[in-house]
Coordinates of C-alpha atoms and ligand atoms in Angstrom, one line a residue:
M276 CA 0.0 0.0 0.0
T277 CA 1.4 3.4 -0.9
A278 CA 1.5 6.2 1.7
C279 CA -1.0 8.0 -0.4
N280 CA -3.3 5.0 -0.4
A281 CA -2.8 4.4 3.3
M282 CA -3.7 8.0 4.0
F283 CA -7.0 7.6 2.3
A284 CA -7.6 4.0 3.2
V285 CA -7.5 4.4 7.0
P286 CA -10.2 7.0 7.4
S287 CA -12.3 5.6 4.5
L288 CA -13.0 2.3 6.4
P289 CA -15.4 3.7 9.0
V290 CA -17.1 5.7 6.2
V291 CA -17.8 2.5 4.2
T292 CA -18.9 0.7 7.4
L293 CA -21.1 3.5 8.4
T294 CA -22.7 3.8 5.0
A295 CA -23.3 0.0 4.9
I296 CA -24.9 0.1 8.4
S297 CA -27.0 3.1 7.4
I298 CA -28.3 1.3 4.3
L299 CA -29.0 -1.8 6.3
V300 CA -30.9 0.2 9.0
I301 CA -32.9 2.1 6.4
S302 CA -33.7 -1.1 4.5
I303 CA -34.9 -2.8 7.7
I304 CA -37.1 0.3 8.5
I305 CA -38.5 0.3 4.9
L306 CA -39.1 -3.4 5.0
R307 CA -40.7 -3.3 8.5
N308 CA -42.9 -0.4 7.3
K309 CA -43.8 -2.3 4.2
S310 CA -44.6 -5.4 6.1
H311 CA -46.7 -3.4 8.5
R312 CA -48.5 -1.9 5.5
R313 CA -48.8 -5.4 4.0
R314 CA -51.2 -6.8 6.5
R315 CA -52.4 -10.3 5.9
P316 CA -55.9 -11.5 6.8
P317 CA -56.0 -13.8 9.9
G318 CA -55.7 -17.5 9.4
P319 CA -54.4 -20.7 10.9
W320 CA -50.7 -21.8 10.8
G321 CA -49.9 -23.8 7.6
L322 CA -47.8 -26.9 7.3
P323 CA -44.5 -26.8 5.4
L324 CA -45.0 -27.5 1.6
I325 CA -48.7 -28.2 1.6
G326 CA -49.8 -25.1 3.6
H327 CA -53.5 -25.6 4.4
L328 CA -54.5 -28.2 1.8
H329 CA -54.9 -30.7 4.6
L330 CA -57.8 -28.6 6.1
I331 CA -59.9 -28.9 2.9
G332 CA -62.1 -31.9 3.3
P333 CA -64.2 -33.4 0.5
V334 CA -67.1 -31.0 1.1
V335 CA -65.1 -27.9 0.4
H336 CA -67.8 -25.2 1.2
R337 CA -68.3 -26.8 4.6
A338 CA -64.6 -26.9 5.4
F339 CA -64.5 -23.2 4.4
Q340 CA -67.4 -22.4 6.6
S341 CA -65.7 -24.0 9.6
L342 CA -62.6 -21.9 8.9
S343 CA -64.6 -18.7 8.6
A344 CA -66.5 -19.5 11.8
R345 CA -63.1 -19.7 13.6
Y346 CA -61.1 -16.9 11.9
G347 CA -63.7 -14.4 10.7
P348 CA -65.2 -13.3 7.3
I349 CA -61.8 -13.0 5.6
V350 CA -59.2 -15.7 6.1
H351 CA -55.7 -16.1 4.7
L352 CA -54.7 -19.6 3.6
R353 CA -52.0 -21.2 1.5
F354 CA -52.5 -24.1 -0.9
G355 CA -48.9 -25.3 -1.4
S356 CA -47.2 -22.2 -2.5
V357 CA -50.4 -20.4 -3.7
P358 CA -51.9 -17.7 -1.5
V359 CA -55.6 -18.1 -0.9
V360 CA -58.1 -15.6 0.5
L361 CA -61.4 -17.0 1.7
V362 CA -64.4 -14.6 2.0
S363 CA -67.7 -15.2 3.7
S364 CA -69.6 -12.0 4.2
P365 CA -71.8 -10.0 1.8
D366 CA -69.8 -6.8 2.3
L367 CA -66.5 -8.4 1.6
A368 CA -68.0 -10.3 -1.4
R369 CA -69.1 -6.9 -2.8
E370 CA -65.6 -5.5 -2.1
F371 CA -63.8 -8.3 -4.0
L372 CA -66.3 -9.0 -6.8
K373 CA -67.5 -5.5 -7.4
S374 CA -65.1 -2.8 -6.1
H375 CA -62.1 -4.9 -7.3
E376 CA -63.9 -6.7 -10.1
I377 CA -61.2 -6.5 -12.8
T378 CA -58.4 -7.6 -10.4
F379 CA -60.4 -10.7 -9.5
S380 CA -61.7 -11.6 -12.9
S381 CA -59.4 -14.4 -13.7
R382 CA -59.6 -18.0 -12.6
K383 CA -57.3 -20.8 -11.3
H384 CA -55.0 -22.9 -13.5
S385 CA -54.6 -26.6 -13.1
L386 CA -53.2 -29.5 -14.9
A387 CA -56.7 -30.9 -15.5
I388 CA -58.0 -27.5 -16.8
A389 CA -55.1 -27.1 -19.2
R390 CA -55.5 -30.6 -20.7
L391 CA -59.3 -30.7 -20.8
S392 CA -59.5 -27.2 -22.3
Y393 CA -56.8 -27.9 -25.0
N394 CA -54.9 -25.1 -23.3
S395 CA -57.5 -22.7 -24.4
P396 CA -60.1 -22.5 -21.6
F397 CA -63.1 -20.1 -21.6
A398 CA -64.8 -20.7 -18.3
F399 CA -61.3 -20.9 -16.7
A400 CA -59.6 -18.3 -19.0
P401 CA -57.7 -15.4 -17.7
Y402 CA -59.5 -12.1 -18.1
G403 CA -58.2 -10.9 -21.5
P404 CA -58.9 -10.5 -25.2
Y405 CA -59.8 -14.2 -25.9
W406 CA -62.2 -14.4 -23.0
K407 CA -63.8 -11.1 -24.0
F408 CA -64.2 -12.3 -27.6
I409 CA -65.8 -15.6 -26.7
K410 CA -68.0 -13.9 -24.1
R411 CA -69.3 -11.6 -26.7
I412 CA -70.1 -14.3 -29.2
S413 CA -71.7 -16.5 -26.6
T414 CA -73.8 -13.9 -25.0
V415 CA -75.1 -12.7 -28.3
D416 CA -75.4 -15.9 -30.3
L417 CA -76.1 -18.5 -27.6
L418 CA -77.5 -16.9 -24.5
G419 CA -78.7 -13.4 -25.5
T420 CA -82.5 -12.6 -25.3
R421 CA -83.0 -13.2 -29.0
S422 CA -81.1 -16.5 -29.0
I423 CA -82.9 -17.8 -25.9
G424 CA -86.2 -17.0 -27.9
K425 CA -84.8 -18.8 -31.0
F426 CA -84.0 -21.9 -29.0
L427 CA -87.4 -22.0 -27.2
P428 CA -88.9 -24.7 -29.5
I429 CA -86.0 -27.0 -28.4
R430 CA -86.7 -26.5 -24.8
R431 CA -90.5 -26.9 -25.2
R432 CA -90.0 -30.1 -27.2
E433 CA -87.6 -31.6 -24.7
V434 CA -89.7 -30.7 -21.7
H435 CA -92.8 -32.3 -23.3
R436 CA -90.7 -35.4 -24.1
F437 CA -89.6 -35.5 -20.4
L438 CA -93.3 -35.2 -19.2
K439 CA -94.3 -38.0 -21.6
V440 CA -91.7 -40.3 -19.9
M441 CA -93.2 -39.3 -16.5
K442 CA -96.7 -39.9 -17.8
E443 CA -95.7 -43.4 -18.9
R444 CA -94.3 -44.2 -15.5
A445 CA -97.4 -42.7 -13.9
D446 CA -99.6 -45.0 -16.0
E447 CA -97.5 -48.0 -14.8
A448 CA -97.4 -46.7 -11.3
A449 CA -93.6 -47.3 -11.6
P450 CA -90.8 -45.4 -9.9
V451 CA -88.7 -43.1 -12.0
N452 CA -85.1 -42.1 -11.3
L453 CA -85.4 -38.3 -11.5
T454 CA -81.7 -37.7 -10.9
E455 CA -81.0 -39.4 -14.2
E456 CA -84.0 -37.9 -16.0
F457 CA -83.1 -34.4 -15.0
L458 CA -79.6 -34.9 -16.2
K459 CA -80.8 -36.2 -19.6
L460 CA -83.2 -33.3 -19.9
A461 CA -80.5 -30.7 -19.1
Y462 CA -78.1 -32.3 -21.5
N463 CA -80.6 -32.7 -24.3
I464 CA -81.4 -29.0 -24.2
I465 CA -77.8 -27.7 -24.0
S466 CA -76.5 -30.2 -26.6
Q467 CA -79.1 -29.2 -29.1
M468 CA -78.4 -25.5 -28.6
M469 CA -74.6 -26.2 -28.9
I470 CA -74.3 -29.0 -31.5
G471 CA -77.8 -29.5 -32.9
A472 CA -79.9 -32.6 -33.0
R473 CA -78.0 -34.7 -35.6
P474 CA -79.1 -38.1 -37.1
S475 CA -76.0 -39.7 -35.7
D476 CA -76.8 -38.6 -32.2
T477 CA -77.4 -42.1 -31.0
Q478 CA -78.5 -42.8 -27.5
G479 CA -75.1 -44.3 -26.8
Q480 CA -73.3 -41.1 -27.8
A481 CA -75.5 -38.9 -25.6
E482 CA -75.0 -41.3 -22.7
E483 CA -71.2 -41.1 -23.3
V484 CA -71.1 -37.3 -23.3
R485 CA -73.2 -37.1 -20.2
T486 CA -70.9 -39.5 -18.4
L487 CA -67.8 -37.5 -19.5
V488 CA -69.4 -34.2 -18.5
R489 CA -70.0 -35.6 -15.0
E490 CA -66.4 -36.9 -14.8
V491 CA -65.0 -33.5 -15.9
T492 CA -67.2 -31.7 -13.3
K493 CA -65.9 -34.0 -10.6
I494 CA -62.2 -33.5 -11.7
H495 CA -62.6 -29.7 -11.7
G496 CA -64.1 -29.8 -8.2
Q497 CA -61.1 -31.5 -6.6
F498 CA -57.9 -30.0 -5.4
F499 CA -54.8 -31.9 -6.6
I500 CA -51.7 -31.4 -4.6
S501 CA -49.5 -31.4 -7.7
D502 CA -51.2 -28.2 -8.9
Y503 CA -50.1 -26.3 -5.8
V504 CA -46.8 -27.7 -4.4
N505 CA -44.0 -26.6 -6.7
I506 CA -41.7 -29.7 -6.1
L507 CA -44.6 -32.0 -7.1
K508 CA -45.4 -30.2 -10.4
G509 CA -45.3 -32.7 -13.1
V510 CA -45.5 -35.6 -10.7
D511 CA -48.6 -37.7 -11.3
V512 CA -49.8 -37.9 -7.6
N513 CA -53.0 -40.0 -7.3
G514 CA -52.9 -40.9 -11.0
I515 CA -54.7 -37.7 -11.9
K516 CA -52.8 -37.2 -15.1
E517 CA -53.9 -40.7 -16.3
R518 CA -57.5 -40.1 -15.3
V519 CA -57.6 -36.7 -17.1
E520 CA -55.9 -38.2 -20.2
R521 CA -58.5 -41.0 -20.4
V522 CA -61.4 -38.5 -20.2
F523 CA -59.6 -36.2 -22.7
Q524 CA -59.1 -39.0 -25.3
R525 CA -62.7 -40.2 -25.1
Y526 CA -64.1 -36.6 -25.3
D527 CA -61.7 -35.6 -28.1
G528 CA -62.7 -38.7 -30.2
L529 CA -66.4 -37.9 -29.8
L530 CA -66.1 -34.2 -30.6
E531 CA -63.8 -34.9 -33.6
K532 CA -66.6 -37.1 -35.0
I533 CA -69.3 -34.5 -34.4
I534 CA -67.3 -31.7 -35.9
S535 CA -66.2 -33.7 -38.9
E536 CA -69.8 -34.7 -39.7
R537 CA -70.8 -31.1 -39.4
E538 CA -68.1 -29.9 -41.7
G539 CA -69.3 -32.5 -44.2
E540 CA -72.8 -31.2 -44.0
R541 CA -71.6 -27.6 -44.3
R542 CA -69.7 -28.5 -47.5
R543 CA -72.7 -30.2 -48.9
R544 CA -74.9 -27.3 -48.0
S545 CA -72.5 -24.8 -49.6
C546 CA -72.6 -26.9 -52.8
G547 CA -76.4 -26.9 -52.7
A548 CA -76.4 -30.7 -52.3
D549 CA -77.9 -31.0 -48.9
E550 CA -80.8 -33.4 -49.4
T551 CA -82.3 -33.0 -45.9
G552 CA -84.0 -29.7 -46.9
E553 CA -83.4 -28.8 -43.3
D554 CA -83.8 -25.2 -42.3
A555 CA -80.3 -23.9 -41.7
A556 CA -81.1 -22.4 -38.2
K557 CA -77.7 -22.1 -36.7
D558 CA -76.6 -23.7 -33.5
F559 CA -73.5 -22.7 -31.6
L560 CA -71.2 -25.1 -33.5
D561 CA -72.2 -23.6 -36.8
I562 CA -71.6 -20.1 -35.5
L563 CA -68.1 -21.1 -34.2
L564 CA -67.2 -22.9 -37.5
D565 CA -68.2 -19.7 -39.3
V566 CA -65.8 -17.7 -37.1
M567 CA -63.1 -20.4 -37.7
D568 CA -63.5 -20.2 -41.5
D569 CA -63.6 -16.4 -41.5
E570 CA -60.1 -15.1 -42.4
H571 CA -61.1 -11.6 -41.2
A572 CA -62.4 -12.6 -37.8
E573 CA -61.2 -10.4 -35.0
M574 CA -59.6 -13.5 -33.4
K575 CA -58.5 -16.8 -35.0
L576 CA -60.4 -19.7 -33.7
T577 CA -59.0 -23.2 -34.1
R578 CA -60.7 -26.6 -33.9
N579 CA -59.3 -27.0 -30.4
H580 CA -60.8 -23.8 -29.3
I581 CA -64.2 -25.0 -30.5
K582 CA -63.8 -28.4 -28.7
A583 CA -62.8 -26.7 -25.5
L584 CA -65.7 -24.3 -25.7
I585 CA -68.3 -27.0 -26.3
L586 CA -67.0 -28.9 -23.3
D587 CA -67.0 -25.8 -21.2
Y588 CA -70.6 -25.1 -22.0
F589 CA -71.7 -28.8 -21.5
T590 CA -70.0 -28.8 -18.1
A591 CA -71.3 -25.4 -17.0
A592 CA -74.9 -26.0 -18.1
T593 CA -75.7 -29.7 -17.6
D594 CA -74.9 -30.5 -14.0
T595 CA -75.9 -27.2 -12.6
S596 CA -79.4 -27.2 -14.2
A597 CA -80.0 -30.9 -13.3
I598 CA -79.0 -30.3 -9.7
V599 CA -81.2 -27.2 -9.3
M600 CA -84.2 -29.1 -10.6
E601 CA -83.6 -32.0 -8.3
W602 CA -83.1 -29.9 -5.1
A603 CA -86.2 -27.8 -6.0
L604 CA -88.5 -30.8 -6.4
A605 CA -87.0 -32.5 -3.3
E606 CA -87.7 -29.3 -1.2
L607 CA -91.3 -29.3 -2.5
I608 CA -91.8 -33.0 -1.7
N609 CA -90.6 -32.3 1.8
S610 CA -92.9 -29.3 2.1
P611 CA -96.3 -30.3 0.9
T612 CA -97.9 -27.0 1.9
I613 CA -95.5 -25.0 -0.3
M614 CA -96.0 -27.6 -3.1
Q615 CA -99.8 -27.0 -2.8
A616 CA -99.4 -23.2 -2.8
G617 CA -97.4 -23.4 -6.0
R618 CA -99.9 -25.8 -7.6
D619 CA -102.8 -23.5 -6.7
E620 CA -100.9 -20.5 -8.3
I621 CA -100.4 -22.5 -11.5
D622 CA -104.0 -23.6 -11.6
R623 CA -105.1 -20.0 -11.2
A624 CA -102.7 -18.5 -13.7
V625 CA -102.5 -21.2 -16.4
G626 CA -105.7 -23.3 -15.8
K627 CA -105.9 -27.1 -16.2
H628 CA -106.2 -27.4 -19.9
R629 CA -102.8 -26.7 -21.2
I630 CA -99.2 -27.3 -20.0
V631 CA -97.4 -24.3 -18.4
E632 CA -95.0 -22.5 -20.8
E633 CA -91.9 -20.3 -20.2
T634 CA -94.0 -17.3 -21.1
D635 CA -96.2 -18.0 -18.0
V636 CA -93.3 -17.8 -15.6
P637 CA -93.6 -14.0 -15.0
N638 CA -97.2 -14.7 -13.9
L639 CA -96.1 -17.2 -11.4
P640 CA -94.3 -15.1 -8.7
Y641 CA -94.6 -17.8 -6.0
L642 CA -93.1 -20.5 -8.2
L643 CA -90.3 -18.1 -9.1
A644 CA -89.7 -17.4 -5.4
V645 CA -89.6 -21.2 -4.8
M646 CA -86.8 -21.4 -7.4
K647 CA -84.9 -18.5 -5.8
E648 CA -85.2 -19.9 -2.3
N649 CA -83.9 -23.2 -3.7
L650 CA -80.9 -21.4 -5.2
R651 CA -80.3 -19.7 -1.9
L652 CA -80.2 -23.0 0.1
H653 CA -78.7 -25.2 -2.6
P654 CA -76.5 -23.1 -5.0
P655 CA -75.2 -25.8 -7.3
I656 CA -71.8 -24.0 -7.4
P657 CA -71.3 -23.3 -3.7
V658 CA -68.1 -21.3 -4.0
V659 CA -67.3 -18.6 -6.5
A660 CA -63.6 -19.0 -7.4
R661 CA -61.4 -16.4 -8.9
R662 CA -57.7 -15.4 -9.1
S663 CA -56.1 -12.0 -8.6
T664 CA -53.9 -10.5 -11.4
K665 CA -52.2 -7.9 -9.2
E666 CA -51.4 -7.1 -5.6
V667 CA -54.3 -5.1 -4.1
T668 CA -55.5 -3.9 -0.7
V669 CA -58.9 -4.9 0.3
A670 CA -60.6 -4.1 3.7
G671 CA -57.1 -3.0 4.9
Y672 CA -55.5 -6.3 4.0
T673 CA -52.9 -6.9 1.3
I674 CA -53.9 -9.6 -1.1
Q675 CA -51.0 -10.8 -3.1
E676 CA -50.9 -11.1 -6.9
G677 CA -51.9 -14.6 -8.0
S678 CA -54.0 -15.2 -4.9
L679 CA -56.9 -17.6 -5.3
L680 CA -60.2 -16.0 -4.1
F681 CA -63.0 -18.2 -2.8
V682 CA -66.3 -16.5 -2.0
N683 CA -68.3 -19.0 0.0
N684 CA -71.7 -18.1 -1.3
W685 CA -73.2 -21.3 0.2
G686 CA -72.0 -20.2 3.6
I687 CA -73.2 -16.6 3.2
S688 CA -76.7 -17.6 2.2
R689 CA -77.0 -19.8 5.2
N690 CA -75.6 -17.4 7.8
P691 CA -78.1 -16.3 10.5
E692 CA -76.3 -12.9 10.7
Y693 CA -77.7 -12.2 7.2
W694 CA -80.8 -14.3 7.0
D695 CA -83.8 -14.9 9.3
R696 CA -84.0 -18.7 10.1
P697 CA -81.7 -19.5 7.2
L698 CA -82.1 -23.2 7.2
E699 CA -85.9 -23.1 6.7
F700 CA -87.2 -23.4 3.1
R701 CA -89.3 -20.2 3.0
P702 CA -89.9 -18.9 -0.5
S703 CA -91.9 -15.9 0.8
R704 CA -88.7 -14.1 1.7
F705 CA -88.2 -13.6 -2.1
L706 CA -91.7 -12.1 -2.5
E707 CA -91.0 -9.0 -0.5
A708 CA -91.0 -5.9 -2.8
D709 CA -87.5 -4.7 -1.8
G710 CA -86.3 -8.2 -0.9
P711 CA -83.3 -10.0 -2.2
D712 CA -82.7 -11.3 -5.7
V713 CA -80.4 -13.9 -7.2
K714 CA -79.0 -11.9 -10.1
G715 CA -75.6 -11.0 -8.6
Q716 CA -76.4 -7.4 -7.4
H717 CA -77.4 -8.6 -3.9
F718 CA -74.3 -10.0 -2.2
H719 CA -76.3 -12.0 0.4
V720 CA -77.1 -14.6 -2.3
L721 CA -74.9 -15.2 -5.3
P722 CA -75.9 -18.5 -6.9
F723 CA -74.8 -17.1 -10.3
G724 CA -71.8 -15.2 -9.1
S725 CA -71.5 -11.6 -10.0
G726 CA -70.2 -9.0 -12.5
R727 CA -68.7 -9.6 -15.9
R728 CA -67.4 -13.0 -14.8
G729 CA -70.8 -14.0 -13.5
C730 CA -72.8 -16.8 -15.1
P731 CA -73.8 -16.0 -18.7
G732 CA -76.4 -18.7 -18.6
M733 CA -78.4 -17.0 -15.8
S734 CA -81.3 -15.6 -18.0
L735 CA -81.7 -19.0 -19.7
A736 CA -81.7 -20.9 -16.4
M737 CA -84.2 -18.5 -14.8
M738 CA -86.6 -19.0 -17.7
E739 CA -86.1 -22.7 -18.2
L740 CA -85.9 -24.1 -14.7
P741 CA -88.9 -22.5 -13.1
M742 CA -90.9 -23.7 -16.1
V743 CA -89.8 -27.3 -15.7
L744 CA -90.5 -27.2 -12.0
A745 CA -94.0 -25.6 -12.7
A746 CA -94.8 -28.3 -15.2
M747 CA -93.8 -31.1 -12.8
V748 CA -96.0 -29.5 -10.1
Q749 CA -98.8 -28.9 -12.5
C750 CA -99.0 -32.3 -14.1
F751 CA -98.1 -34.7 -11.3
E752 CA -98.0 -35.5 -7.6
W753 CA -94.8 -37.1 -6.4
K754 CA -94.9 -40.2 -4.1
L755 CA -91.7 -41.3 -2.3
V756 CA -90.8 -45.0 -2.3
A757 CA -90.5 -46.4 1.3
G758 CA -87.2 -48.2 1.8
S759 CA -85.4 -46.5 -1.2
S760 CA -82.0 -44.8 -0.6
G761 CA -82.3 -41.4 1.1
V762 CA -86.0 -41.8 2.1
N763 CA -86.6 -41.8 5.9
M764 CA -89.7 -42.1 8.1
V765 CA -90.0 -39.0 10.2
D766 CA -93.0 -38.6 12.5
G767 CA -95.0 -41.2 10.5
K768 CA -94.2 -39.5 7.2
L769 CA -91.8 -40.3 4.5
R770 CA -89.1 -37.5 4.1
L771 CA -86.1 -37.1 1.8
D772 CA -82.7 -36.9 3.3
M773 CA -81.1 -33.7 2.1
T774 CA -77.4 -34.6 2.5
E775 CA -75.0 -33.2 -0.1
Q776 CA -72.4 -34.9 -2.3
P777 CA -68.9 -33.4 -2.5
G778 CA -67.5 -31.8 -5.6
L779 CA -67.4 -28.6 -7.7
T780 CA -71.1 -28.8 -7.9
V781 CA -73.3 -30.0 -5.1
P782 CA -75.8 -32.6 -6.0
R783 CA -77.9 -34.5 -3.4
A784 CA -76.1 -37.5 -1.9
H785 CA -78.9 -39.8 -2.8
E786 CA -80.6 -40.2 -6.2
L787 CA -84.2 -38.9 -6.2
V788 CA -86.5 -41.8 -7.0
C789 CA -90.3 -41.2 -7.0
V790 CA -93.5 -42.5 -8.4
P791 CA -95.3 -39.8 -10.4
V792 CA -99.1 -39.7 -10.1
A793 CA -100.8 -37.9 -13.0
R794 CA -103.2 -35.1 -11.8
R795 CA -105.4 -35.5 -14.8
Ligands
HEM197 C1 -79.1 -22.8 -12.3 C2 -78.2 -23.0 -13.2 C3 -76.8 -22.3 -13.1 C4 -76.1 -21.8 -12.0 C5 -76.6 -21.8 -10.6 C6 -74.8 -21.4 -12.5 C7 -73.8 -20.8 -11.7 C8 -72.6 -20.3 -12.2 C9 -71.6 -19.7 -11.3 C10 -71.7 -19.5 -9.8 C11 -70.6 -19.3 -12.1 C12 -69.3 -18.6 -11.7 C13 -69.7 -17.1 -11.7 C14 -68.6 -16.2 -11.1 O1 -67.4 -16.5 -11.1 O2 -69.0 -15.1 -10.7 C15 -71.0 -19.7 -13.5 C16 -70.2 -19.6 -14.6 C17 -70.5 -20.0 -15.8 N1 -71.7 -20.5 -16.2 FE1 -73.3 -20.9 -15.1 N2 -74.8 -21.6 -13.8 C18 -75.9 -22.2 -14.2 C19 -76.3 -22.5 -15.5 C20 -75.6 -22.2 -16.6 C21 -76.0 -22.5 -18.0 C22 -77.4 -23.0 -18.4 C23 -75.0 -22.1 -18.8 C24 -74.9 -22.1 -20.3 C25 -75.8 -22.4 -21.1 C26 -73.9 -21.6 -17.9 C27 -72.7 -21.2 -18.4 C28 -71.7 -20.7 -17.6 C29 -70.3 -20.4 -18.1 C30 -69.8 -20.5 -19.5 C31 -69.6 -19.9 -17.0 C32 -68.2 -19.3 -17.0 C33 -68.2 -17.9 -17.3 C34 -66.9 -17.2 -17.3 O3 -66.0 -17.7 -16.7 O4 -66.8 -16.1 -17.9 N3 -74.3 -21.7 -16.6 N4 -72.2 -20.3 -13.5

């Protein structure tokens, strides 16, 4: 070291040290301030690696309800490495779904979602241009007011077919499995809107799609550890990859056949060689194929996009509708006075000489209230699930980017803080002039979710389902079968057990089997 260097080196050491210490202290202060500002919602201690996944039992909304009862209306959890926020009050639901709507307008990713949606999901898509494009087409061409009207003959025909099956069973005094029949009805309606009634639609094919749709719904409703724990990514824990692949291959084969047949028909039609003379009223598949063939379309659609979309709609519409019809009839069977009040209303408004129609529904406020009360007690999708796209402060808490949000709408609509005697089936609460509604503006009851990511099938469902229920009440009485699964004797009367089955959607645990008795 030179003298010159030494001269400067000696006094410079404490300066460097001092500077370093100052930086350290300032950083600690900033970090402490930041972490004070980044307040996390309360929640239980998590386990290493898996976080709180072990606390989520098979009936997810009930597990969430227990956590909320313990930690309050906003709870922080961690699924593996993914932060989770669980919400269970109407005010917080409004904060997240309305005040911070755009931030929470995406959904979770998973291995199953990626594969089953050909990596191009719609219902699980991030909020962005593709989602907006498809949302626009589907709300205009499939689920808009005009389209709902255009598809009315399909719904009328299918409901009459369904009633005919019930009448045959009534004539034989034979039991009917309504769980299966509701599923068929819901599938028959949505499949004709989506892919039309085609000559090759054999019974076997319809059966196969229904089975696949149920399996996909089940898969989407489960939490797989490999989706959340980084070191397990890519590892096939529980054979999920294999299960998803099996479903994917079966579904892809079926859809490929349906689309190829349709393309053949379209080619024949465009050459003027279609011998069916069929009116070319377009279903959703035709509309999507038009977009795929259109070079100037705003967004390029591929065959895989179309397959993914059809599966999304089958999954979103079939199980939900079937489950709602089943719970509604089950509630009425367990409440004969309410059933009779509904029947009286139909007899007054519609009479006894024709079958109730969708256009009668606005004149059946009590029946509509029955349906809304049913959706309050038995929302088929009990938890609204979203994902945040940036860090945000809500109710004074910092919610990290990429957090999963679960709004336990099942828990909210059964909470005595927000509802009077919430476990009672009491349709009259939906008859009050300034009372609640189910359309997503009233955060005490959110069966269809809320906002732009809310259910696009709501208008269709709220026309179709009350009408089906009304027709069942109008045309038949429903007798329970003693000794069948889920039927118990209570105070000398047969009653249905209302236990739920676990999953993304919440069907009854027992199939609904009844004997229809024709009213006339
Ligand atoms: C009573 C019957 C139904 C109920 C209770 C229901 C409920 C829901 C709920 C809770 C969501 C999530 C909403 C959110 O995140 O805010 C949803 C999404 C969705 N529903 Fe429904 N649904 C029903 C019927 C239908 C029908 C009939 C269709 C189609 C014909 C449909 C299509 C969809 C689609 C495509 C999505 C995803 C929308 C998106 O992510 O942008 N749903 N539904």
